[in-house]
mmCIF file of C-alpha atoms in Angstrom:
data_model
loop_
_atom_site.group_PDB
_atom_site.id
_atom_site.type_symbol
_atom_site.label_atom_id
_atom_site.label_comp_id
_atom_site.label_asym_id
_atom_site.label_seq_id
_atom_site.Cartn_x
_atom_site.Cartn_y
_atom_site.Cartn_z
ATOM 1 C CA MET A 1 -0.153 -0.320 -0.055
ATOM 2 C CA ASP A 2 1.357 3.465 -1.004
ATOM 3 C CA PRO A 3 1.548 5.185 2.360
ATOM 4 C CA THR A 4 0.975 8.590 0.769
ATOM 5 C CA LYS A 5 -2.096 7.741 -0.464
ATOM 6 C CA THR A 6 -4.067 8.375 2.752
ATOM 7 C CA GLU A 7 -3.129 12.289 2.545
ATOM 8 C CA PRO A 8 -4.933 14.711 -0.363
ATOM 9 C CA ALA A 9 -2.308 15.546 -2.797
ATOM 10 C CA GLY A 10 -2.196 19.185 -1.416
ATOM 11 C CA ALA A 11 -1.560 18.172 2.003
ATOM 12 C CA ARG A 12 1.174 15.869 0.825
ATOM 13 C CA ASN A 13 2.922 18.592 -1.357
ATOM 14 C CA ALA A 14 2.913 21.074 1.718
ATOM 15 C CA ASP A 15 4.133 18.280 4.154
ATOM 16 C CA ASP A 16 7.200 17.190 1.585
ATOM 17 C CA SER A 17 8.394 20.500 1.243
ATOM 18 C CA LEU A 18 8.706 20.581 5.310
ATOM 19 C CA ILE A 19 10.108 17.120 5.295
ATOM 20 C CA ASP A 20 12.881 18.089 3.223
ATOM 21 C CA ARG A 21 13.838 20.709 5.238
ATOM 22 C CA ALA A 22 13.430 18.949 8.472
ATOM 23 C CA ALA A 23 15.546 16.333 6.806
ATOM 24 C CA ALA A 24 18.136 18.331 6.141
ATOM 25 C CA GLY A 25 18.194 19.582 10.199
ATOM 26 C CA ASP A 26 15.853 22.496 9.847
ATOM 27 C CA SER A 27 13.824 22.158 13.365
ATOM 28 C CA ALA A 28 11.404 24.937 12.456
ATOM 29 C CA ALA A 29 10.353 22.739 9.905
ATOM 30 C CA LEU A 30 9.710 20.088 11.939
ATOM 31 C CA ALA A 31 8.150 22.096 14.582
ATOM 32 C CA GLU A 32 5.699 23.571 11.687
ATOM 33 C CA LEU A 33 5.137 20.001 10.754
ATOM 34 C CA PHE A 34 4.117 18.941 14.312
ATOM 35 C CA GLY A 35 2.221 21.948 14.863
ATOM 36 C CA ARG A 36 0.101 21.058 11.578
ATOM 37 C CA TYR A 37 -1.306 18.032 13.356
ATOM 38 C CA ARG A 38 -1.331 19.121 16.880
ATOM 39 C CA LYS A 39 -4.982 19.312 17.283
ATOM 40 C CA ARG A 40 -5.747 15.699 15.901
ATOM 41 C CA LEU A 41 -2.990 14.581 17.977
ATOM 42 C CA ARG A 42 -4.220 16.162 21.145
ATOM 43 C CA ALA A 43 -7.765 14.421 20.249
ATOM 44 C CA MET A 44 -5.980 10.900 19.971
ATOM 45 C CA VAL A 45 -4.263 11.465 23.549
ATOM 46 C CA ARG A 46 -7.470 12.474 25.014
ATOM 47 C CA LEU A 47 -9.247 9.567 23.616
ATOM 48 C CA ARG A 48 -6.689 7.030 24.745
ATOM 49 C CA MET A 49 -5.289 8.289 27.700
ATOM 50 C CA ASP A 50 -6.112 6.167 30.816
ATOM 51 C CA ARG A 51 -8.709 7.928 33.244
ATOM 52 C CA ARG A 52 -6.418 7.244 35.931
ATOM 53 C CA LEU A 53 -3.876 9.414 34.701
ATOM 54 C CA GLN A 54 -6.315 12.637 34.103
ATOM 55 C CA GLY A 55 -5.010 15.354 36.432
ATOM 56 C CA ARG A 56 -1.529 13.781 36.737
ATOM 57 C CA VAL A 57 -0.605 14.184 33.332
ATOM 58 C CA ASP A 58 -1.580 16.833 30.964
ATOM 59 C CA PRO A 59 -2.261 15.914 26.928
ATOM 60 C CA SER A 60 0.281 18.737 25.950
ATOM 61 C CA ASP A 61 2.680 16.955 28.172
ATOM 62 C CA VAL A 62 2.347 14.010 26.249
ATOM 63 C CA LEU A 63 2.734 16.184 22.823
ATOM 64 C CA GLN A 64 5.647 17.942 24.148
ATOM 65 C CA GLU A 65 7.621 14.144 24.973
ATOM 66 C CA ALA A 66 6.505 12.934 21.447
ATOM 67 C CA TYR A 67 7.789 15.735 19.599
ATOM 68 C CA LEU A 68 11.399 14.783 20.768
ATOM 69 C CA ASP A 69 10.472 11.344 19.867
ATOM 70 C CA VAL A 70 9.696 12.587 16.838
ATOM 71 C CA ALA A 71 12.846 14.491 16.203
ATOM 72 C CA GLN A 72 15.125 11.574 17.119
ATOM 73 C CA GLN A 73 13.329 9.149 15.091
ATOM 74 C CA LEU A 74 12.665 11.226 11.732
ATOM 75 C CA PRO A 75 15.762 9.870 10.097
ATOM 76 C CA THR A 76 14.464 6.417 10.749
ATOM 77 C CA TYR A 77 11.252 7.252 9.255
ATOM 78 C CA LEU A 78 12.520 8.860 6.561
ATOM 79 C CA ALA A 79 14.850 5.773 5.394
ATOM 80 C CA LYS A 80 11.867 3.572 5.076
ATOM 81 C CA PRO A 81 8.422 5.569 5.220
ATOM 82 C CA GLU A 82 5.836 2.565 5.533
ATOM 83 C CA MET A 83 2.742 5.106 6.443
ATOM 84 C CA SER A 84 2.079 8.761 5.640
ATOM 85 C CA PHE A 85 3.638 11.212 7.659
ATOM 86 C CA TYR A 86 0.581 12.055 9.783
ATOM 87 C CA LEU A 87 0.081 7.901 10.653
ATOM 88 C CA TRP A 88 3.699 7.877 11.783
ATOM 89 C CA LEU A 89 3.231 10.829 14.045
ATOM 90 C CA ARG A 90 0.283 9.413 15.631
ATOM 91 C CA LEU A 91 2.165 6.054 15.901
ATOM 92 C CA THR A 92 5.029 7.800 17.822
ATOM 93 C CA THR A 93 2.553 9.603 20.076
ATOM 94 C CA GLY A 94 0.574 6.894 20.934
ATOM 95 C CA GLN A 95 3.747 4.636 21.663
ATOM 96 C CA ARG A 96 4.889 7.698 23.985
ATOM 97 C CA LEU A 97 1.471 7.645 25.841
ATOM 98 C CA MET A 98 1.725 4.157 26.240
ATOM 99 C CA ARG A 99 5.114 4.296 27.925
ATOM 100 C CA LEU A 100 3.697 7.068 29.740
ATOM 101 C CA HIS A 101 0.636 4.474 31.044
ATOM 102 C CA ARG A 102 3.631 1.957 31.981
ATOM 103 C CA GLN A 103 5.484 4.481 33.811
ATOM 104 C CA HIS A 104 2.736 5.641 36.156
ATOM 105 C CA LEU A 105 0.534 3.059 36.481
ATOM 106 C CA GLY A 106 2.889 0.183 36.289
ATOM 107 C CA ALA A 107 1.781 -3.604 35.871
ATOM 108 C CA ALA A 108 -1.638 -1.925 36.140
ATOM 109 C CA ALA A 109 -1.343 -0.570 32.387
ATOM 110 C CA ARG A 110 -0.729 -3.865 31.169
ATOM 111 C CA GLU A 111 -4.104 -5.418 32.024
ATOM 112 C CA ALA A 112 -5.798 -7.295 29.294
ATOM 113 C CA GLY A 113 -8.271 -4.849 27.810
ATOM 114 C CA ARG A 114 -5.883 -1.371 28.103
ATOM 115 C CA GLU A 115 -4.084 -1.948 25.446
ATOM 116 C CA VAL A 116 -4.810 -3.260 21.702
ATOM 117 C CA SER A 117 -2.670 -4.912 19.359
ATOM 118 C CA LEU A 118 -2.660 -3.382 16.065
ATOM 119 C CA HIS A 119 -0.861 -3.998 12.823
ATOM 120 C CA ARG A 120 1.528 -1.787 13.897
ATOM 121 C CA GLY A 121 2.112 -2.664 17.448
ATOM 122 C CA ALA A 122 0.228 -2.040 20.433
ATOM 123 C CA LEU A 123 -1.359 1.308 21.520
ATOM 124 C CA PRO A 124 -3.744 2.341 24.347
ATOM 125 C CA GLN A 125 -6.830 1.280 23.547
ATOM 126 C CA ALA A 126 -10.089 3.482 23.305
ATOM 127 C CA SER A 127 -11.841 2.238 26.204
ATOM 128 C CA SER A 128 -15.654 1.795 26.598
ATOM 129 C CA VAL A 129 -15.148 4.638 29.308
ATOM 130 C CA SER A 130 -13.643 7.145 26.979
ATOM 131 C CA LEU A 131 -16.040 6.597 24.072
ATOM 132 C CA ALA A 132 -19.041 6.840 26.291
ATOM 133 C CA ALA A 133 -17.639 10.155 27.605
ATOM 134 C CA GLN A 134 -17.130 11.388 24.100
ATOM 135 C CA LEU A 135 -20.700 10.019 22.835
ATOM 136 C CA LEU A 136 -22.217 11.608 25.566
ATOM 137 C CA GLY A 137 -20.541 14.931 25.138
ATOM 138 C CA ARG A 138 -22.018 14.885 21.561
ATOM 139 C CA MET A 139 -25.106 13.684 21.766
ATOM 140 C CA THR A 140 -26.805 14.531 25.027
ATOM 141 C CA SER A 141 -27.976 17.728 26.767
ATOM 142 C CA ALA A 142 -28.757 16.394 29.995
ATOM 143 C CA SER A 143 -28.323 18.627 32.501
ATOM 144 C CA LYS A 144 -28.708 16.748 35.497
ATOM 145 C CA ALA A 145 -25.508 15.229 37.060
ATOM 146 C CA VAL A 146 -27.254 11.779 38.216
ATOM 147 C CA GLU A 147 -28.990 11.422 35.211
ATOM 148 C CA ARG A 148 -26.054 12.042 32.647
ATOM 149 C CA VAL A 149 -23.915 9.672 35.196
ATOM 150 C CA GLU A 150 -26.594 6.821 34.882
ATOM 151 C CA ILE A 151 -26.857 7.144 31.287
ATOM 152 C CA GLN A 152 -22.815 7.011 30.656
ATOM 153 C CA LEU A 153 -22.575 3.934 32.929
ATOM 154 C CA GLN A 154 -25.075 2.223 30.634
ATOM 155 C CA LEU A 155 -23.399 3.420 27.291
ATOM 156 C CA GLN A 156 -20.151 1.911 28.961
ATOM 157 C CA ALA A 157 -21.605 -1.280 29.886
ATOM 158 C CA ALA A 158 -23.446 -1.550 26.235
ATOM 159 C CA LEU A 159 -20.025 -0.628 24.586
ATOM 160 C CA ASP A 160 -18.162 -3.359 26.728
ATOM 161 C CA GLY A 161 -20.191 -6.007 24.865
ATOM 162 C CA MET A 162 -18.719 -4.894 21.454
ATOM 163 C CA ASP A 163 -16.025 -6.665 19.696
ATOM 164 C CA GLN A 164 -13.160 -4.821 20.274
ATOM 165 C CA MET A 165 -11.990 -4.252 17.056
ATOM 166 C CA ASP A 166 -15.271 -2.931 16.458
ATOM 167 C CA ARG A 167 -14.544 -0.283 18.834
ATOM 168 C CA GLU A 168 -11.299 0.335 17.690
ATOM 169 C CA ILE A 169 -12.437 1.300 14.246
ATOM 170 C CA ILE A 170 -15.351 3.373 15.406
ATOM 171 C CA ALA A 171 -12.487 5.413 17.645
ATOM 172 C CA LEU A 172 -10.133 5.639 14.328
ATOM 173 C CA ARG A 173 -13.073 6.595 12.048
ATOM 174 C CA HIS A 174 -15.679 8.484 14.247
ATOM 175 C CA PHE A 175 -13.416 10.428 16.942
ATOM 176 C CA GLU A 176 -9.832 10.519 15.458
ATOM 177 C CA GLU A 177 -11.474 11.376 11.904
ATOM 178 C CA LEU A 178 -9.136 8.846 9.999
ATOM 179 C CA SER A 179 -9.857 8.331 6.463
ATOM 180 C CA ASN A 180 -11.020 4.620 5.375
ATOM 181 C CA ALA A 181 -7.676 4.260 4.105
ATOM 182 C CA GLU A 182 -5.817 5.408 6.956
ATOM 183 C CA ALA A 183 -8.166 3.088 9.381
ATOM 184 C CA ALA A 184 -7.085 0.198 7.011
ATOM 185 C CA GLN A 185 -3.558 0.839 7.157
ATOM 186 C CA VAL A 186 -3.541 0.911 11.211
ATOM 187 C CA LEU A 187 -5.462 -2.215 11.550
ATOM 188 C CA GLY A 188 -3.756 -3.978 8.528
ATOM 189 C CA LEU A 189 -6.868 -4.813 6.457
ATOM 190 C CA GLU A 190 -7.746 -4.283 2.878
ATOM 191 C CA SER A 191 -9.726 -0.853 2.472
ATOM 192 C CA SER A 192 -13.041 -2.998 1.551
ATOM 193 C CA GLY A 193 -12.509 -4.800 4.786
ATOM 194 C CA ALA A 194 -12.028 -1.906 6.609
ATOM 195 C CA SER A 195 -15.045 0.055 5.231
ATOM 196 C CA LYS A 196 -17.400 -3.207 5.880
ATOM 197 C CA ARG A 197 -15.918 -3.739 9.371
ATOM 198 C CA TYR A 198 -16.816 0.105 9.971
ATOM 199 C CA ILE A 199 -20.222 -0.116 8.591
ATOM 200 C CA ARG A 200 -21.167 -3.351 10.817
ATOM 201 C CA ALA A 201 -19.656 -1.507 13.866
ATOM 202 C CA LEU A 202 -21.416 1.491 13.150
ATOM 203 C CA LYS A 203 -24.750 -0.545 12.824
ATOM 204 C CA ARG A 204 -24.391 -2.184 16.164
ATOM 205 C CA LEU A 205 -23.459 1.362 17.632
ATOM 206 C CA GLN A 206 -26.618 2.789 16.399
ATOM 207 C CA GLU A 207 -28.617 -0.278 17.914
ATOM 208 C CA ILE A 208 -26.696 0.385 21.238
ATOM 209 C CA LEU A 209 -27.649 4.172 21.298
ATOM 210 C CA LYS A 210 -31.595 3.524 20.331
ATOM 211 C CA SER A 211 -31.718 0.857 23.636
ATOM 212 C CA ILE A 212 -30.291 3.202 25.970
ATOM 213 C CA PRO A 213 -33.591 5.838 27.362
ATOM 214 C CA GLY A 214 -32.143 9.230 27.714
ATOM 215 C CA LEU A 215 -30.249 9.435 24.285
ATOM 216 C CA PRO A 216 -31.520 11.136 21.022
#
């Protein structure tokens, strides 16, 4: 799979110029590249950060450490780019977040279900807790705290019943806003397989949402 096919041509061309400058040692070009994708990377970190770290680790700190990883690993990536530049940034940032999980949580970070093994290696999973919070934030205007908590707990329990990979593709497509081609590359699937999986997972999610009172 051609790694450049996951990004629009205009974005590739703009990135290529900055990547060439960064490869030549231009730190300002690398900073501009990273800044271009900071919002998307922050959304990924917020989605996948273990809830036990909230208040202890700020997403900005994760991105700052990830930027240092990117600067160090850029020559290796450029020597053999196997994915688009953004997917590599995402992978490098996710791996930094996983190391922070293990640093702060120890063995608890390795519990079954807290990491998801993907085509390119393990990353912190998008848990049912995170997905429920994201969905609830987008879908309901419930003002009563008790009502909101009750709905979220029901939603979490229902999401726990979904296949882990179905939850993952919902996270990739719906919340991280990856294209189908990008999600397929992350999951190690053909584009057609990723599309079918997403449609199936979305149908299951819609059934879940309809079954919970209080959601529109």
